[in-house]
PDB file of C-alpha atoms in Angstrom:
ATOM      1  CA  MET A  34      79.518  51.145 -86.865  1.00 55.00           C
ATOM      2  CA  ALA A  35      77.045  53.995 -86.372  1.00 53.00           C
ATOM      3  CA  GLN A  36      74.177  51.496 -86.055  1.00 53.00           C
ATOM      4  CA  THR A  37      76.061  49.573 -83.273  1.00 49.00           C
ATOM      5  CA  ALA A  38      76.830  52.782 -81.367  1.00 46.00           C
ATOM      6  CA  LYS A  39      73.180  53.848 -81.607  1.00 48.00           C
ATOM      7  CA  ARG A  40      72.057  50.423 -80.300  1.00 48.00           C
ATOM      8  CA  ASN A  41      74.504  50.618 -77.357  1.00 46.00           C
ATOM      9  CA  VAL A  42      73.271  54.119 -76.446  1.00 44.00           C
ATOM     10  CA  SER A  43      69.656  52.863 -76.582  1.00 53.00           C
ATOM     11  CA  ARG A  44      70.484  49.923 -74.305  1.00 53.00           C
ATOM     12  CA  PHE A  45      72.300  52.233 -71.894  1.00 48.00           C
ATOM     13  CA  GLY A  46      69.344  54.637 -71.875  1.00 45.00           C
ATOM     14  CA  LEU A  47      66.917  51.783 -71.243  1.00 43.00           C
ATOM     15  CA  ALA A  48      69.061  50.434 -68.386  1.00 44.00           C
ATOM     16  CA  LEU A  49      69.358  53.930 -66.875  1.00 38.00           C
ATOM     17  CA  MET A  50      65.612  54.522 -67.106  1.00 42.00           C
ATOM     18  CA  THR A  51      64.864  51.098 -65.562  1.00 46.00           C
ATOM     19  CA  GLY A  52      67.212  51.872 -62.669  1.00 43.00           C
ATOM     20  CA  CYS A  53      65.604  55.261 -62.034  1.00 38.00           C
ATOM     21  CA  VAL A  54      62.089  53.797 -62.098  1.00 39.00           C
ATOM     22  CA  SER A  55      63.182  51.042 -59.689  1.00 42.00           C
ATOM     23  CA  LEU A  56      64.582  53.601 -57.253  1.00 37.00           C
ATOM     24  CA  LEU A  57      61.426  55.700 -57.508  1.00 39.00           C
ATOM     25  CA  VAL A  58      59.177  52.707 -56.791  1.00 39.00           C
ATOM     26  CA  ALA A  59      61.387  51.577 -53.895  1.00 41.00           C
ATOM     27  CA  GLY A  60      61.283  55.068 -52.395  1.00 43.00           C
ATOM     28  CA  CYS A  61      57.495  55.224 -52.598  1.00 42.00           C
ATOM     29  CA  SER A  62      57.045  51.829 -50.993  1.00 41.00           C
ATOM     30  CA  SER A  63      59.445  52.238 -48.081  1.00 39.00           C
ATOM     31  CA  PRO A  64      58.056  50.739 -44.871  1.00 42.00           C
ATOM     32  CA  ALA A  65      56.076  52.901 -42.501  1.00 42.00           C
ATOM     33  CA  ALA A  66      58.232  51.537 -39.678  1.00 41.00           C
ATOM     34  CA  ILE A  67      60.960  54.053 -40.475  1.00 43.00           C
ATOM     35  CA  ARG A  68      58.766  57.109 -40.023  1.00 44.00           C
ATOM     36  CA  PRO A  69      58.565  58.321 -36.461  1.00 47.00           C
ATOM     37  CA  ALA A  70      55.134  57.896 -34.954  1.00 49.00           C
ATOM     38  CA  ALA A  71      53.622  59.633 -31.976  1.00 58.00           C
ATOM     39  CA  THR A  72      52.399  57.276 -29.289  1.00 66.00           C
ATOM     40  CA  PRO A  73      48.661  56.819 -29.876  1.00 87.00           C
ATOM     41  CA  CYS A  74      48.203  55.596 -26.280  1.00 94.00           C
ATOM     42  CA  ASN A  75      46.286  57.550 -23.660  1.00 94.00           C
ATOM     43  CA  GLY A  76      44.637  56.385 -20.452  1.00 91.00           C
ATOM     44  CA  GLY A  77      45.462  52.709 -20.978  1.00 94.00           C
ATOM     45  CA  VAL A  78      44.166  52.548 -24.576  1.00 97.00           C
ATOM     46  CA  CYS A  79      46.191  52.692 -27.793  1.00 97.00           C
ATOM     47  CA  GLN A  80      44.080  53.866 -30.755  1.00 97.00           C
ATOM     48  CA  ALA A  81      44.423  52.638 -34.343  1.00 98.00           C
ATOM     49  CA  LYS A  82      42.330  53.662 -37.358  1.00 98.00           C
ATOM     50  CA  VAL A  83      41.469  51.161 -40.098  1.00 98.00           C
ATOM     51  CA  THR A  84      40.861  52.502 -43.611  1.00 98.00           C
ATOM     52  CA  VAL A  85      39.567  50.345 -46.472  1.00 98.00           C
ATOM     53  CA  SER A  86      40.374  51.691 -49.938  1.00 96.00           C
ATOM     54  CA  TRP A  87      39.684  48.604 -52.064  1.00 95.00           C
ATOM     55  CA  CYS A  88      38.206  45.567 -50.326  1.00 95.00           C
ATOM     56  CA  TRP A  89      38.928  42.605 -52.605  1.00 90.00           C
ATOM     57  CA  ALA A  90      42.445  43.803 -53.422  1.00 92.00           C
ATOM     58  CA  GLY A  91      43.313  44.035 -49.719  1.00 90.00           C
ATOM     59  CA  TRP A  92      43.979  47.756 -49.764  1.00 95.00           C
ATOM     60  CA  ILE A  93      43.450  48.098 -46.041  1.00 97.00           C
ATOM     61  CA  SER A  94      45.638  50.396 -44.000  1.00 97.00           C
ATOM     62  CA  VAL A  95      46.103  50.769 -40.271  1.00 98.00           C
ATOM     63  CA  ASP A  96      47.310  54.049 -38.795  1.00 97.00           C
ATOM     64  CA  PRO A  97      49.706  53.982 -37.109  1.00 98.00           C
ATOM     65  CA  ASP A  98      51.609  51.015 -38.518  1.00 97.00           C
ATOM     66  CA  PRO A  99      53.331  49.770 -36.526  1.00 98.00           C
ATOM     67  CA  ILE A 100      51.262  50.604 -33.448  1.00 98.00           C
ATOM     68  CA  PRO A 101      53.746  51.734 -30.778  1.00 97.00           C
ATOM     69  CA  VAL A 102      52.809  50.259 -27.392  1.00 97.00           C
ATOM     70  CA  PRO A 103      55.102  51.422 -24.544  1.00 95.00           C
ATOM     71  CA  SER A 104      53.556  49.360 -21.712  1.00 95.00           C
ATOM     72  CA  PRO A 105      50.555  47.069 -20.986  1.00 97.00           C
ATOM     73  CA  ASN A 106      47.539  48.641 -22.728  1.00 96.00           C
ATOM     74  CA  ASN A 107      44.362  47.825 -24.580  1.00 97.00           C
ATOM     75  CA  ILE A 108      44.696  48.311 -28.335  1.00 98.00           C
ATOM     76  CA  GLU A 109      41.503  49.581 -29.962  1.00 98.00           C
ATOM     77  CA  TRP A 110      40.972  49.452 -33.729  1.00 98.00           C
ATOM     78  CA  THR A 111      38.114  51.518 -35.192  1.00 98.00           C
ATOM     79  CA  PHE A 112      37.070  52.171 -38.782  1.00 97.00           C
ATOM     80  CA  ASP A 113      37.887  55.367 -40.589  1.00 95.00           C
ATOM     81  CA  THR A 114      35.794  54.108 -43.544  1.00 95.00           C
ATOM     82  CA  ASP A 115      32.018  53.552 -43.503  1.00 96.00           C
ATOM     83  CA  GLY A 116      30.479  50.328 -44.778  1.00 97.00           C
ATOM     84  CA  PHE A 117      32.803  47.787 -43.146  1.00 98.00           C
ATOM     85  CA  SER A 118      32.905  45.814 -39.904  1.00 98.00           C
ATOM     86  CA  PHE A 119      35.089  43.336 -38.038  1.00 98.00           C
ATOM     87  CA  PRO A 120      34.129  39.644 -37.892  1.00 98.00           C
ATOM     88  CA  GLN A 121      34.718  37.683 -34.652  1.00 96.00           C
ATOM     89  CA  ASN A 122      38.292  36.966 -35.818  1.00 96.00           C
ATOM     90  CA  GLY A 123      38.836  40.555 -36.974  1.00 97.00           C
ATOM     91  CA  ILE A 124      42.193  40.924 -35.214  1.00 97.00           C
ATOM     92  CA  VAL A 125      44.419  37.872 -34.775  1.00 96.00           C
ATOM     93  CA  ILE A 126      47.883  38.152 -33.204  1.00 96.00           C
ATOM     94  CA  ASP A 127      50.346  35.833 -34.926  1.00 94.00           C
ATOM     95  CA  PRO A 128      52.222  33.239 -32.869  1.00 91.00           C
ATOM     96  CA  PRO A 129      54.649  32.966 -31.175  1.00 88.00           C
ATOM     97  CA  ALA A 130      53.618  36.286 -29.553  1.00 91.00           C
ATOM     98  CA  THR A 131      52.092  35.858 -26.096  1.00 93.00           C
ATOM     99  CA  GLY A 132      50.178  38.096 -23.733  1.00 95.00           C
ATOM    100  CA  PHE A 133      47.460  39.212 -26.158  1.00 96.00           C
ATOM    101  CA  SER A 134      43.778  38.527 -25.490  1.00 95.00           C
ATOM    102  CA  PRO A 135      40.571  39.790 -27.115  1.00 92.00           C
ATOM    103  CA  ASN A 136      39.143  42.071 -24.451  1.00 87.00           C
ATOM    104  CA  PRO A 137      36.267  42.257 -25.375  1.00 91.00           C
ATOM    105  CA  GLY A 138      37.142  41.571 -29.030  1.00 95.00           C
ATOM    106  CA  VAL A 139      34.601  42.834 -31.513  1.00 97.00           C
ATOM    107  CA  SER A 140      32.090  45.425 -30.214  1.00 96.00           C
ATOM    108  CA  GLY A 141      30.096  48.467 -31.325  1.00 95.00           C
ATOM    109  CA  ASN A 142      28.124  46.537 -33.979  1.00 95.00           C
ATOM    110  CA  GLY A 143      31.411  45.354 -35.482  1.00 97.00           C
ATOM    111  CA  LYS A 144      32.891  48.841 -35.765  1.00 97.00           C
ATOM    112  CA  LYS A 145      35.461  48.389 -32.978  1.00 98.00           C
ATOM    113  CA  PHE A 146      37.883  45.619 -32.011  1.00 98.00           C
ATOM    114  CA  THR A 147      39.822  45.628 -28.724  1.00 98.00           C
ATOM    115  CA  VAL A 148      42.735  43.426 -27.701  1.00 98.00           C
ATOM    116  CA  HIS A 149      44.576  43.591 -24.370  1.00 97.00           C
ATOM    117  CA  ASP A 150      48.366  43.681 -24.782  1.00 97.00           C
ATOM    118  CA  ALA A 151      49.986  42.492 -21.543  1.00 96.00           C
ATOM    119  CA  HIS A 152      53.321  43.571 -23.053  1.00 95.00           C
ATOM    120  CA  SER A 153      54.933  40.182 -22.354  1.00 94.00           C
ATOM    121  CA  THR A 154      56.316  39.975 -25.916  1.00 94.00           C
ATOM    122  CA  THR A 155      58.695  42.789 -26.873  1.00 94.00           C
ATOM    123  CA  GLY A 156      59.670  44.043 -30.308  1.00 96.00           C
ATOM    124  CA  MET A 157      57.686  43.819 -33.521  1.00 97.00           C
ATOM    125  CA  VAL A 158      54.574  41.610 -33.416  1.00 97.00           C
ATOM    126  CA  LYS A 159      52.714  40.730 -36.609  1.00 97.00           C
ATOM    127  CA  TYR A 160      48.929  40.535 -36.587  1.00 97.00           C
ATOM    128  CA  THR A 161      46.163  40.030 -39.136  1.00 97.00           C
ATOM    129  CA  VAL A 162      43.251  42.389 -39.768  1.00 97.00           C
ATOM    130  CA  ARG A 163      40.109  40.850 -41.268  1.00 97.00           C
ATOM    131  CA  VAL A 164      37.297  43.066 -42.546  1.00 97.00           C
ATOM    132  CA  VAL A 165      33.809  42.332 -43.896  1.00 97.00           C
ATOM    133  CA  ARG A 166      31.934  44.586 -46.325  1.00 97.00           C
ATOM    134  CA  ASP A 167      28.525  45.418 -44.774  1.00 97.00           C
ATOM    135  CA  SER A 168      26.618  45.620 -48.078  1.00 97.00           C
ATOM    136  CA  ASP A 169      27.077  41.955 -49.026  1.00 97.00           C
ATOM    137  CA  GLY A 170      29.026  40.276 -46.191  1.00 97.00           C
ATOM    138  CA  ALA A 171      32.056  39.703 -48.439  1.00 96.00           C
ATOM    139  CA  GLU A 172      35.341  39.282 -46.583  1.00 96.00           C
ATOM    140  CA  CYS A 173      38.054  41.603 -47.821  1.00 97.00           C
ATOM    141  CA  ARG A 174      41.582  40.339 -48.398  1.00 96.00           C
ATOM    142  CA  ALA A 175      43.368  40.327 -45.020  1.00 96.00           C
ATOM    143  CA  LYS A 176      46.105  42.805 -44.053  1.00 96.00           C
ATOM    144  CA  ASP A 177      49.189  41.971 -41.913  1.00 96.00           C
ATOM    145  CA  PRO A 178      50.447  45.089 -40.088  1.00 98.00           C
ATOM    146  CA  LEU A 179      52.624  45.293 -36.952  1.00 98.00           C
ATOM    147  CA  ILE A 180      52.531  46.195 -33.262  1.00 97.00           C
ATOM    148  CA  ASN A 181      55.754  47.564 -31.772  1.00 97.00           C
ATOM    149  CA  ASN A 182      55.951  46.595 -28.102  1.00 96.00           C
ATOM    150  CA  GLN A 183      58.667  49.035 -27.038  1.00 93.00           C
TER     151      GLN A 183
END
């Protein structure tokens, strides 16, 4: 009897610990979309910073994410990390979104990528960020952040 009670307490403790760990992980990985973001747009250009923490694992972040765009603007991505550049297809807006055009696309020796957002698609728009490591030309795993056309 005592052995069965001990086993039940151990199972309960394990289930409780698993639940707490799950809640902790879920809280740490909550989407950035729920945090309020200041509009990074000024003078017709919305700025976004790209940071690469671990290339092959795809640990690329864009700040802000999502990029809030209140009206037609250019969106300009620049690196916050040295040693990386954008290829020609560095920023690709996912269909069915319309009204986005590379303008001029990649520039600044690959350190900047600009897309014009005509603001004809509203709501959340998914896009892909592709990055190349300068030291060996290796393409990092792509990242899929969001634009919020408000």
